[in-house]
mmCIF file of C-alpha atoms in Angstrom:
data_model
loop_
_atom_site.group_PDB
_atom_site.id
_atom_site.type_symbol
_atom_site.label_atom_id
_atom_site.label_comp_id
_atom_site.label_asym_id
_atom_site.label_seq_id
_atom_site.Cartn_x
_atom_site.Cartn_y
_atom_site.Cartn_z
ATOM 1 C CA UNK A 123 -21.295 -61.147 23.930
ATOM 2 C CA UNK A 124 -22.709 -57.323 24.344
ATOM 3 C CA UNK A 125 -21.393 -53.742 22.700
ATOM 4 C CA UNK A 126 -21.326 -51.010 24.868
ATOM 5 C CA UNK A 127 -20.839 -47.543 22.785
ATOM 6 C CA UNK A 128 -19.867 -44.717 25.367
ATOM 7 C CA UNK A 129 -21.167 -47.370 28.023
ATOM 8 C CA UNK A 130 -24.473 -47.007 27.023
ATOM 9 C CA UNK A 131 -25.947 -50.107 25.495
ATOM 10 C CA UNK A 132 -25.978 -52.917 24.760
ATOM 11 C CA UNK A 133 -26.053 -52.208 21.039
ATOM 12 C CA UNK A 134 -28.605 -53.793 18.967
ATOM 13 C CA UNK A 135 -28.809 -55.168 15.026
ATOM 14 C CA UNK A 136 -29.586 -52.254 12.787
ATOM 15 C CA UNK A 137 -29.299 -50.973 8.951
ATOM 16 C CA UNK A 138 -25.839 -49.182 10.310
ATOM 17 C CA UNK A 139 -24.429 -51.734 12.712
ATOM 18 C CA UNK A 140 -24.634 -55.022 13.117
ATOM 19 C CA UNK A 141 -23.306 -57.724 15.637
ATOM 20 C CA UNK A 142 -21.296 -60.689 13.325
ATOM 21 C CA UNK A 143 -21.328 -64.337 14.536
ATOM 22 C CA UNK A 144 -17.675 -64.243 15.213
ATOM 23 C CA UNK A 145 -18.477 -61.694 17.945
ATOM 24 C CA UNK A 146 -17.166 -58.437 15.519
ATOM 25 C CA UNK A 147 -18.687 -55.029 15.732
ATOM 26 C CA UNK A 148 -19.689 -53.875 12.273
ATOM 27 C CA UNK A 149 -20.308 -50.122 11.570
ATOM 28 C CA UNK A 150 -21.602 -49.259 8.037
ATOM 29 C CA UNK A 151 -20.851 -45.518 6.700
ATOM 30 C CA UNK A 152 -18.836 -44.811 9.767
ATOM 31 C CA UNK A 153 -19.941 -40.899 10.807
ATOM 32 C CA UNK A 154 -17.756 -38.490 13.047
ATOM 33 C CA UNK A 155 -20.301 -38.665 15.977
ATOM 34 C CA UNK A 156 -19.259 -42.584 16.082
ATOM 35 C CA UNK A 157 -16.342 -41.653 17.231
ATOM 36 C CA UNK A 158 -15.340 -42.551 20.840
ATOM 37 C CA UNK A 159 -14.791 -45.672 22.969
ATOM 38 C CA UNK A 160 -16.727 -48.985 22.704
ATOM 39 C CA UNK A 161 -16.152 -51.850 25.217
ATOM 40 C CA UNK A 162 -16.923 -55.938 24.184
ATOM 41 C CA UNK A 163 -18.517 -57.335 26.992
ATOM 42 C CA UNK A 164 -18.558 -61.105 27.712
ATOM 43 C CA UNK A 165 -20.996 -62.961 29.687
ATOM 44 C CA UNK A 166 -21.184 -66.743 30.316
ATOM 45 C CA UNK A 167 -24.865 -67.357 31.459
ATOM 46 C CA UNK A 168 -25.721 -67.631 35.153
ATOM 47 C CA UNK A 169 -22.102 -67.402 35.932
ATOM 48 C CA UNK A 170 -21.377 -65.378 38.533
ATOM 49 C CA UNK A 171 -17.751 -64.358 37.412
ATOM 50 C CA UNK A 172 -17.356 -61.281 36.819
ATOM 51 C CA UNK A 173 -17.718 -60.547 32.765
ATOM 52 C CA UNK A 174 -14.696 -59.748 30.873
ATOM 53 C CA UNK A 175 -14.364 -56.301 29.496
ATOM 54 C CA UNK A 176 -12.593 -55.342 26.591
ATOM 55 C CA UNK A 177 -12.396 -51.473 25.233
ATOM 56 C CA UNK A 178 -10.957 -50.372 22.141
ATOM 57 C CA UNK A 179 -11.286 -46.365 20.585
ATOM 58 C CA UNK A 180 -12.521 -45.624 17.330
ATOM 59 C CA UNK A 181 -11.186 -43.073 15.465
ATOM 60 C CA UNK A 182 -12.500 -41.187 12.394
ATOM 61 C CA UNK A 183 -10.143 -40.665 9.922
ATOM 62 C CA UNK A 184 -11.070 -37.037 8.221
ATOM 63 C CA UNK A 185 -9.961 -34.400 5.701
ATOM 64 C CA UNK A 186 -10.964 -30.750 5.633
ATOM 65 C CA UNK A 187 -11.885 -28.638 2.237
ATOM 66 C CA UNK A 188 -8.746 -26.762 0.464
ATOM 67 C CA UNK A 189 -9.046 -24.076 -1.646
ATOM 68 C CA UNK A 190 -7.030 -21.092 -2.952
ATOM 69 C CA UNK A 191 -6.527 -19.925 0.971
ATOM 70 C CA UNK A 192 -4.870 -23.089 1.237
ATOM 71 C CA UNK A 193 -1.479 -21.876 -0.552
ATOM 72 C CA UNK A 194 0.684 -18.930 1.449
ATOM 73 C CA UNK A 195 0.682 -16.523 -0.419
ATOM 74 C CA UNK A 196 -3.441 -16.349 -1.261
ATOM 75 C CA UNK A 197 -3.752 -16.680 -5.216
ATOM 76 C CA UNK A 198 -6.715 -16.203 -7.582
ATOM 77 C CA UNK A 199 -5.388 -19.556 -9.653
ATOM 78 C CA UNK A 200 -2.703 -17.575 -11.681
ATOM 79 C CA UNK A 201 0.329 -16.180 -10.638
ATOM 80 C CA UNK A 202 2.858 -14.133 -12.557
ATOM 81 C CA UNK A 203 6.612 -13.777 -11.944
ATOM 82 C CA UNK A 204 9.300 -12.176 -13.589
ATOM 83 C CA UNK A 205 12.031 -13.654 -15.414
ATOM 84 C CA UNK A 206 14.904 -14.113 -12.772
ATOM 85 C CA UNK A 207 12.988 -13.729 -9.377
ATOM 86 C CA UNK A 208 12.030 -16.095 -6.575
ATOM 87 C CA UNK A 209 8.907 -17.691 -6.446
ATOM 88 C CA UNK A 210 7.272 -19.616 -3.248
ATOM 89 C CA UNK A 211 4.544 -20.997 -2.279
ATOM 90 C CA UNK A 212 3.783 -22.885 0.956
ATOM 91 C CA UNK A 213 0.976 -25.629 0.640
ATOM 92 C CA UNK A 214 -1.084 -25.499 4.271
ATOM 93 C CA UNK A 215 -3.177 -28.593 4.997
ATOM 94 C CA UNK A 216 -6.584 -28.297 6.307
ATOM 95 C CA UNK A 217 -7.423 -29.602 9.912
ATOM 96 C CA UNK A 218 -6.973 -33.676 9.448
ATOM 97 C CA UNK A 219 -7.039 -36.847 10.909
ATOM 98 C CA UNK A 220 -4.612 -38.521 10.387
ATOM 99 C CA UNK A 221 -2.103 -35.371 9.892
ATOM 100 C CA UNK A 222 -2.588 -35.051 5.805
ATOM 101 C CA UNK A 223 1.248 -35.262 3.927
ATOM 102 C CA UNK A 224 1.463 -32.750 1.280
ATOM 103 C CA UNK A 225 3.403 -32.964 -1.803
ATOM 104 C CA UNK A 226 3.738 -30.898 -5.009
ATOM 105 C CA UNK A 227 3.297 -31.934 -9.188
ATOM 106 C CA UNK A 228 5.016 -29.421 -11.193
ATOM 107 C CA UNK A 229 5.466 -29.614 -14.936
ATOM 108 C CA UNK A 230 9.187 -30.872 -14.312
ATOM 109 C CA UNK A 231 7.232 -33.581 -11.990
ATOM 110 C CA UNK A 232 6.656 -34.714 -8.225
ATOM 111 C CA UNK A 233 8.059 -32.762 -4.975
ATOM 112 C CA UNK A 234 7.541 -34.178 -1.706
ATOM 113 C CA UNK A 235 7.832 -30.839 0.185
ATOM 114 C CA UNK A 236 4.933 -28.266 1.233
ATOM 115 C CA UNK A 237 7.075 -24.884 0.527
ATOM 116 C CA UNK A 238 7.360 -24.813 -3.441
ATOM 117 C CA UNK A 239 10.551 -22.854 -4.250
ATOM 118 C CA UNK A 240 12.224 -21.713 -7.625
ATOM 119 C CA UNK A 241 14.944 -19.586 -6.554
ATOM 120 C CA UNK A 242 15.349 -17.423 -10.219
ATOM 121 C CA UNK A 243 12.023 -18.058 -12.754
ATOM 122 C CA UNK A 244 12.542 -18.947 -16.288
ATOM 123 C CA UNK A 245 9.804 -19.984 -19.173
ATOM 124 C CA UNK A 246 10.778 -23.816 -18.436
ATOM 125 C CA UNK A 247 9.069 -22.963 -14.991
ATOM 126 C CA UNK A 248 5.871 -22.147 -16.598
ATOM 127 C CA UNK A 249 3.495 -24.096 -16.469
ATOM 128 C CA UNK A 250 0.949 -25.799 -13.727
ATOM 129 C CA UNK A 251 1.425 -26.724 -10.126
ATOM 130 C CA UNK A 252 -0.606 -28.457 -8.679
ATOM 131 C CA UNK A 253 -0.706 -29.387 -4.518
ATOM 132 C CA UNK A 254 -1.793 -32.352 -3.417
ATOM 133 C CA UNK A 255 -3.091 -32.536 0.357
ATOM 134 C CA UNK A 256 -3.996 -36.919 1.263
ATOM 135 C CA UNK A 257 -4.425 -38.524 3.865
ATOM 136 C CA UNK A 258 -6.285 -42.209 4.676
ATOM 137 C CA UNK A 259 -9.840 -40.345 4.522
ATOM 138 C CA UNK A 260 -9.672 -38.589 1.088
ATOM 139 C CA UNK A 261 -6.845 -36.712 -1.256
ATOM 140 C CA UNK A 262 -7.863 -33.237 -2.196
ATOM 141 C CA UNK A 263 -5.945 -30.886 -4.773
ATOM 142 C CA UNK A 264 -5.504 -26.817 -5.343
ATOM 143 C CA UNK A 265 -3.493 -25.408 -8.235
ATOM 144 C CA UNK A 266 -2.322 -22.703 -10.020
ATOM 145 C CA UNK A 267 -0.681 -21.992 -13.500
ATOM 146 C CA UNK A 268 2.178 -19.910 -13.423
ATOM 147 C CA UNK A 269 3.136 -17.200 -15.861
ATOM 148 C CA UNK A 270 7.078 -16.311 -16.483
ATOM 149 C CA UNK A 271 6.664 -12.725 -17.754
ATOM 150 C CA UNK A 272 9.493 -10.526 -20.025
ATOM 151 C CA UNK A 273 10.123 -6.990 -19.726
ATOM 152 C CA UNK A 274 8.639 -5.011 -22.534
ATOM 153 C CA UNK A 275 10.359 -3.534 -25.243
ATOM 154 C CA UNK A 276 9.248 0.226 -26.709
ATOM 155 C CA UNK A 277 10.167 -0.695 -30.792
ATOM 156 C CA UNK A 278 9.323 2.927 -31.461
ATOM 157 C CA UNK A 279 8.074 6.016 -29.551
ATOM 158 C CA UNK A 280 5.789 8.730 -30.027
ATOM 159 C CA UNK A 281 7.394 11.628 -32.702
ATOM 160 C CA UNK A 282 6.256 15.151 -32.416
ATOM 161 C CA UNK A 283 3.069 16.534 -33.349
ATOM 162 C CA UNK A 284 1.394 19.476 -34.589
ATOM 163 C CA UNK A 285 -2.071 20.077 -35.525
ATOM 164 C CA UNK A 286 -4.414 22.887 -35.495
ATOM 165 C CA UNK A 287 -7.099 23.500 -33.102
ATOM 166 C CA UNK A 288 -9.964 20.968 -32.645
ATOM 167 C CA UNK A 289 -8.000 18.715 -35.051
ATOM 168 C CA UNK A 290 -7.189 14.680 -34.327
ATOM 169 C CA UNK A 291 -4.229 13.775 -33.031
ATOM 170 C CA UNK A 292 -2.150 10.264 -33.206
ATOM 171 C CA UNK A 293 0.556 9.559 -30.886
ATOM 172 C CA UNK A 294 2.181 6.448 -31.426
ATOM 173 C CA UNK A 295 3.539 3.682 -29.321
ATOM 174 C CA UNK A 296 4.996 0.573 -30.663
ATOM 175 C CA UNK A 297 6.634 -2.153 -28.356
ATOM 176 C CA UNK A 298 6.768 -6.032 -27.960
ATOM 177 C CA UNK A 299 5.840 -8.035 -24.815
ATOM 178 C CA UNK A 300 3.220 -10.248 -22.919
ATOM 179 C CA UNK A 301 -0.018 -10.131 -24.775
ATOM 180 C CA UNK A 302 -3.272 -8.623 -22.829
ATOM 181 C CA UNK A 303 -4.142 -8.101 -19.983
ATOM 182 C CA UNK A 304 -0.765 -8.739 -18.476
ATOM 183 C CA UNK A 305 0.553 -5.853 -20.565
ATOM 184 C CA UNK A 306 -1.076 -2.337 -20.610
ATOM 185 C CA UNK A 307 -0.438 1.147 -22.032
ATOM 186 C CA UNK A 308 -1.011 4.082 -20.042
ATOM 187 C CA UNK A 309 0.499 8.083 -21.241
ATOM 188 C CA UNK A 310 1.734 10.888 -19.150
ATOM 189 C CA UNK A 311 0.843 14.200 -20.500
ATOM 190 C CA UNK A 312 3.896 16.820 -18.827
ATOM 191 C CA UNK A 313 4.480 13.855 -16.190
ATOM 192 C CA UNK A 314 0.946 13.501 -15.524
ATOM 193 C CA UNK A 315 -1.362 10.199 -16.024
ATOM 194 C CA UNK A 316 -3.574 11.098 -19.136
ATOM 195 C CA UNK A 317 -6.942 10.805 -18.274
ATOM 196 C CA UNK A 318 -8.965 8.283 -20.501
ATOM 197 C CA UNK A 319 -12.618 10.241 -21.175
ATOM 198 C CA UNK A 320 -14.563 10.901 -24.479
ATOM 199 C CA UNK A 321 -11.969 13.268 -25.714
ATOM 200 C CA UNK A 322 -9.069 10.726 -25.450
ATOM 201 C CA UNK A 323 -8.823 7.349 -26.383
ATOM 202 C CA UNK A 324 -5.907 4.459 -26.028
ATOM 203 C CA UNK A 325 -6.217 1.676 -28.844
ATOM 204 C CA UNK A 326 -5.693 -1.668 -28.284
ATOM 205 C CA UNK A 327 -1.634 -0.907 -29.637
ATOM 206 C CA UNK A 328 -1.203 1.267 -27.344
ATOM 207 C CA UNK A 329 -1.570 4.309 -29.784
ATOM 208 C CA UNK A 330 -3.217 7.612 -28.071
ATOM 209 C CA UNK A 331 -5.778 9.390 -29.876
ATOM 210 C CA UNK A 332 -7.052 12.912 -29.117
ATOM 211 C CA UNK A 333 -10.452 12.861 -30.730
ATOM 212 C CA UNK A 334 -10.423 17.043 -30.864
ATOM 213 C CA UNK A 335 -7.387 18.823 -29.654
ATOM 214 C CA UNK A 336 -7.470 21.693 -27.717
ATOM 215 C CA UNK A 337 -5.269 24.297 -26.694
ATOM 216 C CA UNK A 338 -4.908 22.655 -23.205
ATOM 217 C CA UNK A 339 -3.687 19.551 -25.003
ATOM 218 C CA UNK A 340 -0.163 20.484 -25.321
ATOM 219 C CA UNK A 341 2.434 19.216 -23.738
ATOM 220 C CA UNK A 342 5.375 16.446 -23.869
ATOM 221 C CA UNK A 343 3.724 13.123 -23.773
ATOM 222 C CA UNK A 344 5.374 9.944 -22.731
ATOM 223 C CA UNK A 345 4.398 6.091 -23.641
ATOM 224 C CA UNK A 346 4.323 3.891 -20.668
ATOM 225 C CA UNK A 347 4.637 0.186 -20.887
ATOM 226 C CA UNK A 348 3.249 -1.745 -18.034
ATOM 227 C CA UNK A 349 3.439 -5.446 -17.375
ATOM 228 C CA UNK A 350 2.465 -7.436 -14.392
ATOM 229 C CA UNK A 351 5.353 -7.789 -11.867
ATOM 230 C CA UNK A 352 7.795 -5.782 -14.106
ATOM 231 C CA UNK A 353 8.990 -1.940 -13.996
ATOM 232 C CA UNK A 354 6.913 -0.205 -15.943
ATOM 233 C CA UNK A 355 9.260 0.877 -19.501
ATOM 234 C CA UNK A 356 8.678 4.566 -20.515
ATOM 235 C CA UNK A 357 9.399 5.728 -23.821
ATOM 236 C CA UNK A 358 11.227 8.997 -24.611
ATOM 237 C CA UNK A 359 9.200 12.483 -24.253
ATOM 238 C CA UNK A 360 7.228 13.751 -27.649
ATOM 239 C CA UNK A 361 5.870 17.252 -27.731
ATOM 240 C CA UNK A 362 2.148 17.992 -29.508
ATOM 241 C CA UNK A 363 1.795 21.057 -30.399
ATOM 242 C CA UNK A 364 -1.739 22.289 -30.976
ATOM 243 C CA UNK A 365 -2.393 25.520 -33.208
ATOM 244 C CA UNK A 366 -4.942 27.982 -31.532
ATOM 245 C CA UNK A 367 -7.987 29.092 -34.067
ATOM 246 C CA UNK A 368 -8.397 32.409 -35.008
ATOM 247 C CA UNK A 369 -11.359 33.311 -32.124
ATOM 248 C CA UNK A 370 -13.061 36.550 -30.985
ATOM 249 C CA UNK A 371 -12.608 37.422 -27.232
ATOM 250 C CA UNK A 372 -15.027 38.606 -26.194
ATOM 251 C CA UNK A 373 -17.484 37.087 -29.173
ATOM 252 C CA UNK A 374 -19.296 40.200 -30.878
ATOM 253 C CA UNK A 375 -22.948 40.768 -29.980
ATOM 254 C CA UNK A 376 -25.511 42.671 -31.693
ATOM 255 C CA UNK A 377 -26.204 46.374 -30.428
ATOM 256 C CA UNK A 378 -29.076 48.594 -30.789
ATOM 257 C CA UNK A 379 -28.152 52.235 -31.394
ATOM 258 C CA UNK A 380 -30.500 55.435 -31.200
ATOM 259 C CA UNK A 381 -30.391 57.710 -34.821
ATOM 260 C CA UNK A 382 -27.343 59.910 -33.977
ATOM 261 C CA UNK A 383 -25.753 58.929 -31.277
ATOM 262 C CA UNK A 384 -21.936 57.437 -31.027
ATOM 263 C CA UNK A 385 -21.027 53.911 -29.648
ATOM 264 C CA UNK A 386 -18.289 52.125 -29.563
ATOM 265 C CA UNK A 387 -17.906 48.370 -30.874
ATOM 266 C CA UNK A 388 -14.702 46.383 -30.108
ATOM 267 C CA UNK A 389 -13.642 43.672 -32.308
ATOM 268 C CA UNK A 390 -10.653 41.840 -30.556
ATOM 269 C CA UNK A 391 -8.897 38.499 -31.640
ATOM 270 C CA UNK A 392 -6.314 36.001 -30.757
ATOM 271 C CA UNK A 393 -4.428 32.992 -32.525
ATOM 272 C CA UNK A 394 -1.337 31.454 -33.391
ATOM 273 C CA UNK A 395 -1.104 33.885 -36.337
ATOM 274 C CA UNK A 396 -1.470 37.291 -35.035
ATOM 275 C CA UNK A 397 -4.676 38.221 -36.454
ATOM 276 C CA UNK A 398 -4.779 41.534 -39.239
#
């Protein structure tokens, strides 16, 4: 009795395959590239008879890598939802032999279906999903925790300010939601994004501070609420006033003036009080 592998052959006794007495091919640590069509010869001695021929394919049974491109849409491992929408997510198996069956463990329990829908989110949806590709040559998995997030809620606004010149201002913004960094605080200044430098500063509850007004400062600001996959909330509009210093325009300079002679020296200033 002779193996033929591709019809090349006969195949001999190694440390990957082996002949048994019963005639059976053996194939230790079976690789893709043994893949393909073997034939079992059979030969009586000097007969003359023509040996019988059996063939038989072997396939290798195989399961590609998943990862976070495996789920439609892409992810990053979280994914956040508001209260009331539709979520789904479609599970794509890798290349496979045999075709790989896909199925879905949520925190309510098993799905057998690759398109994970929730048609309106709530909290008891929150949670971890988790897909789960198999087939005969390996099961792999790729999750993702969901997040059910809640509009915010402005508790209390920014309130008018005034404040001289160069002075520190506070502008308040209180307001309940998701913690960081699914909620964030931004501030228009007359309908404008505030521009977070040196001068201006946005503390970690959302309050705005103006490290040294100046005159350029004013305006109506408004509190903006922002949380992932949720209309951003705006407060209602607070004006800070700043009050310009008392300042020489142009600054007076020092003059040198010949015994006798007439000159001219301005002294001109502006303010919020009209200066005397």
């Amino acid at each position: 009795l002779e193996w033929y592998f591709k019809e090349t052959g006969p195949l001999e006794n190694s440390t990957r395959i082996g002949i048994l007495p019963n005639g059976s091919l053996l194939i230790h640590k079976v690789r893709l590239t043994d893949e393909g069509w073997y034939s079992c010869v059979g030969i009586r001695g000097e007969s003359t008879a023509v040996p019988q021929k059996y063939t038989a394919k072997l396939t290798v049974a195989y399961l590609g890598e998943v990862g976070e491109d495996s789920l439609e849409p892409p992810g990053d491992g979280q994914r956040v939802v508001a209260e009331g929408s539709e979520l789904q997510v479609t599970c794509v198996p890798p290349h496979s032999v045999p075709r790989a069956t896909v199925r879905w463990l949520a925190p309510t329990g098993p799905l057998t279906t690759d398109t994970l829908t929730i048609p309106a989110a709530g909290q008891q949806d929150a949670g971890n999903y988790t897909c789960i590709i198999s087939n005969m040559a390996d099961t792999r998995h790729v999750s993702f925790d969901l997040i059910v997030a809640t509009p915010p809620t402005i508790i209390k606004g920014p309130t008018k300010v005034a404040v001289g010149e160069g002075e520190p201002a506070w502008l308040h913004c209180q307001f309940s939601g998701m913690p960081p960094p699914l909620t964030s605080v931004s501030w228009l200044r007359d309908k404008t994004p505030v521009r977070i430098d040196l001068h201006t500063h946005i503390a970690h509850n959302g309050t705005l501070h103006l490290h040294a007004t100046d005159v350029s400062d004013r305006g109506e600001y408004v509190c903006v609420v922002n949380t992932t996959s949720i209309p951003p909330v705006y407060s209602k509009p607070a004006t800070l006033f700043v009050k310009e210093k008392l300042k020489f325009s142009p600054r007076p300079v020092d003059k040198k003036l010949e015994l006798g002679s007439a000159k001219k020296v301005y002294c001109k200033a502006q303010g919020a009080d009209p200066p005397v």
